[in-house]
Coordinates of C-alpha atoms in Angstrom, one line a residue:
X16 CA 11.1 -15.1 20.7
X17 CA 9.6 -18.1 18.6
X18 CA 8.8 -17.3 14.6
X19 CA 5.2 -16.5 14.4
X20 CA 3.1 -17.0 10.9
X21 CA 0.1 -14.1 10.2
X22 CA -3.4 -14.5 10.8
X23 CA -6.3 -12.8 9.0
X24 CA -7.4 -9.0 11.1
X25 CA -10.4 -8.9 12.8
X26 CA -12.7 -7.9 9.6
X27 CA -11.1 -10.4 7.0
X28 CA -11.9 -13.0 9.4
X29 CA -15.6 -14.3 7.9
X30 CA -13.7 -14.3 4.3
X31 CA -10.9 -16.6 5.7
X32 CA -13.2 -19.1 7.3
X33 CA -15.5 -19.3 3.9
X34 CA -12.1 -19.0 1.5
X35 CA -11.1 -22.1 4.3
X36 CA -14.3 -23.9 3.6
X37 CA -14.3 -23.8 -0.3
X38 CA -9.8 -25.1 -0.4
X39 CA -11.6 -27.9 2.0
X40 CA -14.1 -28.7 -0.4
X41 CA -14.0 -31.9 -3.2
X42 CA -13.7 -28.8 -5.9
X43 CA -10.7 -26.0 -4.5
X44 CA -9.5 -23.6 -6.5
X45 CA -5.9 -24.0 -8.0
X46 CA -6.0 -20.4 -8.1
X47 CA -7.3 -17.4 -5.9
X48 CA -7.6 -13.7 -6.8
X49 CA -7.9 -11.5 -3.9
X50 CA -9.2 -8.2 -4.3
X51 CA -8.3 -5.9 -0.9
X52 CA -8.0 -2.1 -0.7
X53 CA -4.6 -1.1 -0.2
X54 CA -3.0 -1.3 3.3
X55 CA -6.1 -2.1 4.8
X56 CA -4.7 -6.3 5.7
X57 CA -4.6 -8.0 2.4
X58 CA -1.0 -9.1 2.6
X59 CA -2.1 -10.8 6.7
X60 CA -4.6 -12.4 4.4
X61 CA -3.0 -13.9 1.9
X62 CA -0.1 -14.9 3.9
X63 CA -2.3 -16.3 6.1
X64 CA -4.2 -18.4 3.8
X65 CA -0.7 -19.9 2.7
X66 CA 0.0 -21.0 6.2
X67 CA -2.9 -22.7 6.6
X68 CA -3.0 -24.5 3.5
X69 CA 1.0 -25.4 4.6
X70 CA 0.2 -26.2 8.2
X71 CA 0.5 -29.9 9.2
X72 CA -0.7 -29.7 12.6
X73 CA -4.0 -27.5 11.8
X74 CA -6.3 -25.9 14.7
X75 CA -10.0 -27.3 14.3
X76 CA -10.9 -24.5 12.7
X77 CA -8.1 -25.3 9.9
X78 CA -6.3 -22.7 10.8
X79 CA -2.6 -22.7 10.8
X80 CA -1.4 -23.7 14.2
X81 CA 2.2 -21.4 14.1
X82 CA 4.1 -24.1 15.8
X83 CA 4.8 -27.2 13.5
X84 CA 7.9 -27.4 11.5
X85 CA 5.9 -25.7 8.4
X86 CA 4.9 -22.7 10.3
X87 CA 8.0 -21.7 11.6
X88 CA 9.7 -22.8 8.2
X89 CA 7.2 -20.0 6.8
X90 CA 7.9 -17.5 9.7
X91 CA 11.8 -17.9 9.2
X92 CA 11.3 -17.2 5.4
X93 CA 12.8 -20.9 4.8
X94 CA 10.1 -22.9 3.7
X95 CA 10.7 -24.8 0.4
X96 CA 7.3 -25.4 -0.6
X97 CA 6.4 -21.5 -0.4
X98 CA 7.1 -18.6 -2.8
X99 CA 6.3 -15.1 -2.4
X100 CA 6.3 -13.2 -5.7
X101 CA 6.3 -9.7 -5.0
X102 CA 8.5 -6.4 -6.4
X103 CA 12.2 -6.4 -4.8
X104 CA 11.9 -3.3 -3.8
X105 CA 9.3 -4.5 -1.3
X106 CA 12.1 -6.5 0.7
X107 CA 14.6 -3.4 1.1
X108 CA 13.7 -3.7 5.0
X109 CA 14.2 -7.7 5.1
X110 CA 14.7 -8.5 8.4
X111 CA 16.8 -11.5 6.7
X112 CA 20.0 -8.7 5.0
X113 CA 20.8 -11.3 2.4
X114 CA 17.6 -11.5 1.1
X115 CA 17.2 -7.3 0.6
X116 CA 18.2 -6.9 -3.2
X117 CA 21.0 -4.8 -4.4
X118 CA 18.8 -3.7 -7.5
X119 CA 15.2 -3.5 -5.7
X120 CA 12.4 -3.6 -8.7
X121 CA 9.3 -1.5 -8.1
X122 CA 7.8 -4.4 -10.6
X123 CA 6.9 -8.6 -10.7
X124 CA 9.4 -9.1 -13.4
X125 CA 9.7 -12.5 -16.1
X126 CA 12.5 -13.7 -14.2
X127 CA 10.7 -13.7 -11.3
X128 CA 8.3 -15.8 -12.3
X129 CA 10.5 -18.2 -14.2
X130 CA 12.0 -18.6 -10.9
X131 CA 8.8 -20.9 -9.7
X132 CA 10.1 -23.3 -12.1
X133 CA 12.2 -25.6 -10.6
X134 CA 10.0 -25.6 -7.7
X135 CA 6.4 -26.1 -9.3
X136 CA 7.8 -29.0 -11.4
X137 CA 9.0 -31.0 -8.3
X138 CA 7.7 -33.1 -5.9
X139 CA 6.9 -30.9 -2.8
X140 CA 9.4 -31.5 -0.4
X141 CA 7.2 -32.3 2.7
X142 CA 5.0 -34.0 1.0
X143 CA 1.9 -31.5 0.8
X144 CA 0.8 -28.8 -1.0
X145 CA 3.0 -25.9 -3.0
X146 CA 1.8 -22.5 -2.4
X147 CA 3.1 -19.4 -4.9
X148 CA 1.6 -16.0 -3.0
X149 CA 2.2 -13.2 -5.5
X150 CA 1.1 -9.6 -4.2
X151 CA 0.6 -6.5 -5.3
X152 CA -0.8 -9.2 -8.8
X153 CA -1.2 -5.8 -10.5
X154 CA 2.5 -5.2 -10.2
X155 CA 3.8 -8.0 -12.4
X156 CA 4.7 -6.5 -15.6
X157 CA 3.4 -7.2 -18.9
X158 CA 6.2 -10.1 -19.7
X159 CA 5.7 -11.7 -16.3
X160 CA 1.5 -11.5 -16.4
X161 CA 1.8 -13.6 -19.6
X162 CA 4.3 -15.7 -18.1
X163 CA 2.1 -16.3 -15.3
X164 CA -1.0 -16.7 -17.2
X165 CA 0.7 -19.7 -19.0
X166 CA 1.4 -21.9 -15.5
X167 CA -2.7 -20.6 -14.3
X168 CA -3.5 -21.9 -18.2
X169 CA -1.6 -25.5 -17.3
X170 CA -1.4 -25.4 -13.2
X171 CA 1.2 -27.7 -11.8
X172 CA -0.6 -30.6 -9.8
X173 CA -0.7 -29.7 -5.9
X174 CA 0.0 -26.4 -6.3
X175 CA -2.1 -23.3 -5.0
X176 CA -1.4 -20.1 -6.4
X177 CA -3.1 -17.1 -3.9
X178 CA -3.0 -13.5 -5.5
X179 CA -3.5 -10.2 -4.1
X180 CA -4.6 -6.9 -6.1
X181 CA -6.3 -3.9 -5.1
X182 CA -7.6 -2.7 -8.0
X183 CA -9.0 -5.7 -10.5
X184 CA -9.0 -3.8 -13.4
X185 CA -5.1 -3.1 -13.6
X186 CA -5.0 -6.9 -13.8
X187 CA -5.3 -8.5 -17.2
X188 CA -8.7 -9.8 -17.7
X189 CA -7.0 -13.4 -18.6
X190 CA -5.5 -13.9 -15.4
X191 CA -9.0 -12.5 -13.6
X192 CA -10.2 -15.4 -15.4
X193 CA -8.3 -18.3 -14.4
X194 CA -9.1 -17.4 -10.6
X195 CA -11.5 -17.6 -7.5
X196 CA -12.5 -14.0 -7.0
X197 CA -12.4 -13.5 -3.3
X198 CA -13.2 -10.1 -2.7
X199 CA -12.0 -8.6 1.3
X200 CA -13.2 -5.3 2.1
X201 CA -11.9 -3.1 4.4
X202 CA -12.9 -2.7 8.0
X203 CA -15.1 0.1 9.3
X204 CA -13.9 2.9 11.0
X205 CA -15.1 1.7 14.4
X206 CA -13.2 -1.6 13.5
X207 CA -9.8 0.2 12.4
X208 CA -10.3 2.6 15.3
X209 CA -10.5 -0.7 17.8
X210 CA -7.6 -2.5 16.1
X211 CA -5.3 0.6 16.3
X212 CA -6.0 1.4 20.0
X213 CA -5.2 -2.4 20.5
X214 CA -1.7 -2.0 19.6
X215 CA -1.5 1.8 20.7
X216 CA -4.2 4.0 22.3
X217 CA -4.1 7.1 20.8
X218 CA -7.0 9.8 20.7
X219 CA -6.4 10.8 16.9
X220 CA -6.7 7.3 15.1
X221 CA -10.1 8.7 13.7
X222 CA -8.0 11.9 12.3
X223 CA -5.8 10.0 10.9
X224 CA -7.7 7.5 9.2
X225 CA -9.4 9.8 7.7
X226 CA -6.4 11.4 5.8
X227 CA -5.0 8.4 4.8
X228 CA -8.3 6.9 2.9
X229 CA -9.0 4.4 5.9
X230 CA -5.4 2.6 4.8
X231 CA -5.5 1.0 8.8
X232 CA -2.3 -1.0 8.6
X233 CA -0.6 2.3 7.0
X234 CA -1.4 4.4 9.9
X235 CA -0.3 1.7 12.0
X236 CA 3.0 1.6 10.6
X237 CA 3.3 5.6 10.6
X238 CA 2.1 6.4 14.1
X239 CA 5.9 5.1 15.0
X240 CA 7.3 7.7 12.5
X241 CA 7.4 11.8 12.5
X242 CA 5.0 11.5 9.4
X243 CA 2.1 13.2 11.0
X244 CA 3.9 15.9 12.1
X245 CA 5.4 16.6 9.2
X246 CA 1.8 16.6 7.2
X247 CA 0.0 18.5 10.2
X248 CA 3.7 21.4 9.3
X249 CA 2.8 21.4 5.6
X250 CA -0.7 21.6 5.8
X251 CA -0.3 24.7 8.1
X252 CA 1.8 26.6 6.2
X253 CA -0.9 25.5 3.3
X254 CA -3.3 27.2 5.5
X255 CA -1.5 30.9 5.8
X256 CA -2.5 31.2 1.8
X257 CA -0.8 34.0 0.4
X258 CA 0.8 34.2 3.6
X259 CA 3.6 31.1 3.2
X260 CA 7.2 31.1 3.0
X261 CA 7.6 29.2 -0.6
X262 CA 11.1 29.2 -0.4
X263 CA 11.4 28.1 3.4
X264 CA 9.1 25.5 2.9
X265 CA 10.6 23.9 0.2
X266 CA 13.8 24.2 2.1
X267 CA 12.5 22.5 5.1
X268 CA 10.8 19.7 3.0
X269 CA 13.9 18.6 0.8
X270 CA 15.6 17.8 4.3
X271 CA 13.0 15.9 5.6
X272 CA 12.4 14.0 2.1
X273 CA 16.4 13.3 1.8
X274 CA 16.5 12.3 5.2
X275 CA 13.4 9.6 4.5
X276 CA 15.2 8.6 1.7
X277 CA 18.7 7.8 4.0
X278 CA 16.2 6.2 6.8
X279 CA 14.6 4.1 4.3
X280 CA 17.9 2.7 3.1
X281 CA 18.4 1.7 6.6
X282 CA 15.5 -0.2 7.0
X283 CA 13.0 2.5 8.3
X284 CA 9.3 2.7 6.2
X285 CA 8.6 4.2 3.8
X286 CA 7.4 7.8 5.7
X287 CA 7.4 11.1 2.7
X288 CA 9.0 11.7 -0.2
X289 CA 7.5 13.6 -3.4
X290 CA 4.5 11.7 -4.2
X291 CA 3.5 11.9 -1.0
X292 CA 3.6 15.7 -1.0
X293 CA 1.7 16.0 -4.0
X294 CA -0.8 13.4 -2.6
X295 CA -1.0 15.9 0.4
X296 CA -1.6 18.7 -1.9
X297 CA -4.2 16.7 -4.1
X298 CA -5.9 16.6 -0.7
X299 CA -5.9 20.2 -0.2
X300 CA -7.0 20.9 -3.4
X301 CA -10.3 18.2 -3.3
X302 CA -10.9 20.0 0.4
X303 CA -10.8 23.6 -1.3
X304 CA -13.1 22.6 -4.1
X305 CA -15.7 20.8 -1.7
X306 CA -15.9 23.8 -0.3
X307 CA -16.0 26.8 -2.6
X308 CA -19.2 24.9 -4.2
X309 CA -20.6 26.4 -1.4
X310 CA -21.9 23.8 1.1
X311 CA -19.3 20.8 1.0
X312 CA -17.5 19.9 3.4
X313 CA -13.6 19.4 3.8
X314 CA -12.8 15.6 3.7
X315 CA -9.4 15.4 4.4
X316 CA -8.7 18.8 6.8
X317 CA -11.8 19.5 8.6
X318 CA -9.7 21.1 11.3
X319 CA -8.7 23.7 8.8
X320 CA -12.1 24.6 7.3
X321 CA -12.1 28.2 8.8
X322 CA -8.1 29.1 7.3
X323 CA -9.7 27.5 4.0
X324 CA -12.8 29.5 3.6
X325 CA -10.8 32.8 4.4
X326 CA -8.7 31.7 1.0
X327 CA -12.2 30.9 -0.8
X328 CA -13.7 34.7 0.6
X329 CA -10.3 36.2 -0.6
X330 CA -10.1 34.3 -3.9
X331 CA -11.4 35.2 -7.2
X332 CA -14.9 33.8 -8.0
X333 CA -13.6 31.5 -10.5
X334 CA -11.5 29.6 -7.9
X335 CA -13.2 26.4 -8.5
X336 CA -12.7 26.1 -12.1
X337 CA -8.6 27.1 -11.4
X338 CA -8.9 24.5 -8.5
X339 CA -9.8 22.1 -10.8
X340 CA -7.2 22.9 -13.9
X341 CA -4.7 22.7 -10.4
X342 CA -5.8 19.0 -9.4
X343 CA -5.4 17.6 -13.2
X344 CA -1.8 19.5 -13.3
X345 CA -1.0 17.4 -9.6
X346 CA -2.0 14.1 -11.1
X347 CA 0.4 14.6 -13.7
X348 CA 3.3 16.0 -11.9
X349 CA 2.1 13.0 -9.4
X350 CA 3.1 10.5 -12.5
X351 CA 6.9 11.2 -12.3
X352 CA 7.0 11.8 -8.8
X353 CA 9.5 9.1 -8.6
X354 CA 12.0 11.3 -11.3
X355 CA 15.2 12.0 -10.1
X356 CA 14.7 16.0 -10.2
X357 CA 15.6 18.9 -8.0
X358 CA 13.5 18.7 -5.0
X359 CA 13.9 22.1 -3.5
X360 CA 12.9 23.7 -7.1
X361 CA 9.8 21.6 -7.7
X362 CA 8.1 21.9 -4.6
X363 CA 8.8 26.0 -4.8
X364 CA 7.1 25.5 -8.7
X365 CA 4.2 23.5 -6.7
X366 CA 3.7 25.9 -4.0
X367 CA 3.9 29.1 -6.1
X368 CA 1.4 27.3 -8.8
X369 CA -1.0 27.4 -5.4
X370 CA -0.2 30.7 -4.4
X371 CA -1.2 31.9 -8.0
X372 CA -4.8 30.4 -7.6
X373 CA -5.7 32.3 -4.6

């Protein structure tokens, strides 16, 4: 099979073309900031944009053509006019095994970007343009943002730096500053629910877009894993209230997070571990509280309003209010989800915390 480079998804398409137009123009940008919600395309996007600008064969519409040397030098990870800054920990499941680190980073660290040195400073070796594509941008860490800002301060002739965030604001206002703000939103449900049954047809895309916050190219990547089925078990036993098995549930869920943990290491995505659990129960919680104001709707579970009003009819009138006090308590056990601590024992203290509200 021949290397292929990434093209833009069906909804980003209009900001390509006008992102194309303006790189095209007698004024580009040096530098482009692109604001995406998370897993809804951004990285196609940006990697994209870098082919195009790398191209030397492009289609009329100056799109990259994915045949030239460049594009398959990009699409075999070889090219030596293209960086991608992004954490380490993103390339555990490289399908190039030398390039998967032995210490993965969840962070954009100084040495990464005092890497882009020695190629910034040379003459580009195919004669065109240098592109540095640094995504998640709200992931470099404070030593490497500064870093950065200094080469976006003083950019390097002939070189294009393309950045990808999804929140703006976790991004030093410095570095919003020395970019083209290029702001791709994410597709409509229609449009994710097309794009999904494209690759797969499957009756519940709209179910599970909806859990997942519309994330489209996260529900793409899980429809191939046992991750539903293992949310659609939880949320069940959720659903039996007073009624659940704390300790068999946490049993259960320790396996199937350990055994995510040993698939991931072998290349697998990402599928459950604790912070997704707690995201699950956050859920849960923000679908009880809709709810028990009396006329809200569940957002997240609508197939288990009925089990959830029979908790709100059996709970205490103040179950709101504890509901509430329960969601701040998630987000912080949700901060140091990543802590090495005794599974088994923190999802019992979660799940009897939930049992104590109702």
């Amino acid at each position: 099979m021949n290397p292929t480079v990434s093209t833009p998804l069906p909804w980003h398409q209009t900001v390509f073309a006008q992102w194309l137009s303006r790189q095209h123009s007698e004024r580009p940008a040096h530098a482009s900031l692109i604001i995406a919600p998370e897993d809804t395309g951004g990285e196609q996007l940006v990697e994209a944009m870098a082919a195009a600008v790398l191209c030397e064969s492009p289609t009329s519409e100056q799109h990259a053509c994915g045949v030239c040397g460049s594009c398959q030098l990009i699409a075999a990870f070889s090219h030596p006019d293209y960086r991608l800054l992004r954490p380490s920990i993103m390339d555990m499941a490289h399908p190039i095994e030398e390039m998967r680190p032995e210490k993965p980073s969840k962070e954009i660290t100084i040495d990464d970007v005092r890497a882009l040195d020695n190629m910034v400073n040379q003459t580009s070796h195919r004669g065109g343009k240098r592109v540095v594509v640094v995504y998640p941008a709200h992931k470099l860490n404070r030593n490497a943002a500064n870093a950065l800002l200094k080469t976006l301060e003083e950019p390097p002739a002939n070189t294009l730096f393309i950045l990808l965030a999804h929140d703006v604001q976790q991004l030093i206002p410095t570095i919003v500053s020395r970019c083209q703000l290029v702001v791709a939103g994410a597709p409509s449900p229609e449009s994710a629910v097309t794009y999904l049954n494209s690759i797969t047809p499957n009756p519940r895309w709209a179910e599970y877009l909806q859990q997942e916050n519309g994330a489209v190219m996260r529900v793409a990547e899980l429809i191939h894993t046992d991750y539903f089925s293992i949310e659609q078990n939880f949320i069940e036993q959720l659903s039996r209230g007073q009624d659940i098995d704390v300790i068999a549930v946490a049993t259960a869920f320790e396996k199937h997070i350990k055994d995510a943990d040993k698939a991931r290491l072998a290349g697998a995505p990402k599928t459950i571990d604790m912070a997704t659990l707690i995201t699950w129960l956050q859920r849960w919680a923000h679908d009880l509280t809709l709810m028990a104001q009396k006329g809200g709707a569940a957002r997240y579970y609508p197939k288990y309003a009925q089990a959830m009003a029979k908790t709100i009819d059996n709970a205490p009138a103040s179950l709101a209010i504890q509901v509430h006090a329960w969601q701040l308590e998630l987000a912080r056990e949700r901060r140091i989800a990543d802590h090495p601590l005794n599974i088994r024992s923190w999802i019992e203290k979660l799940l009897l915390a939930y049992v104590a509200l109702i």
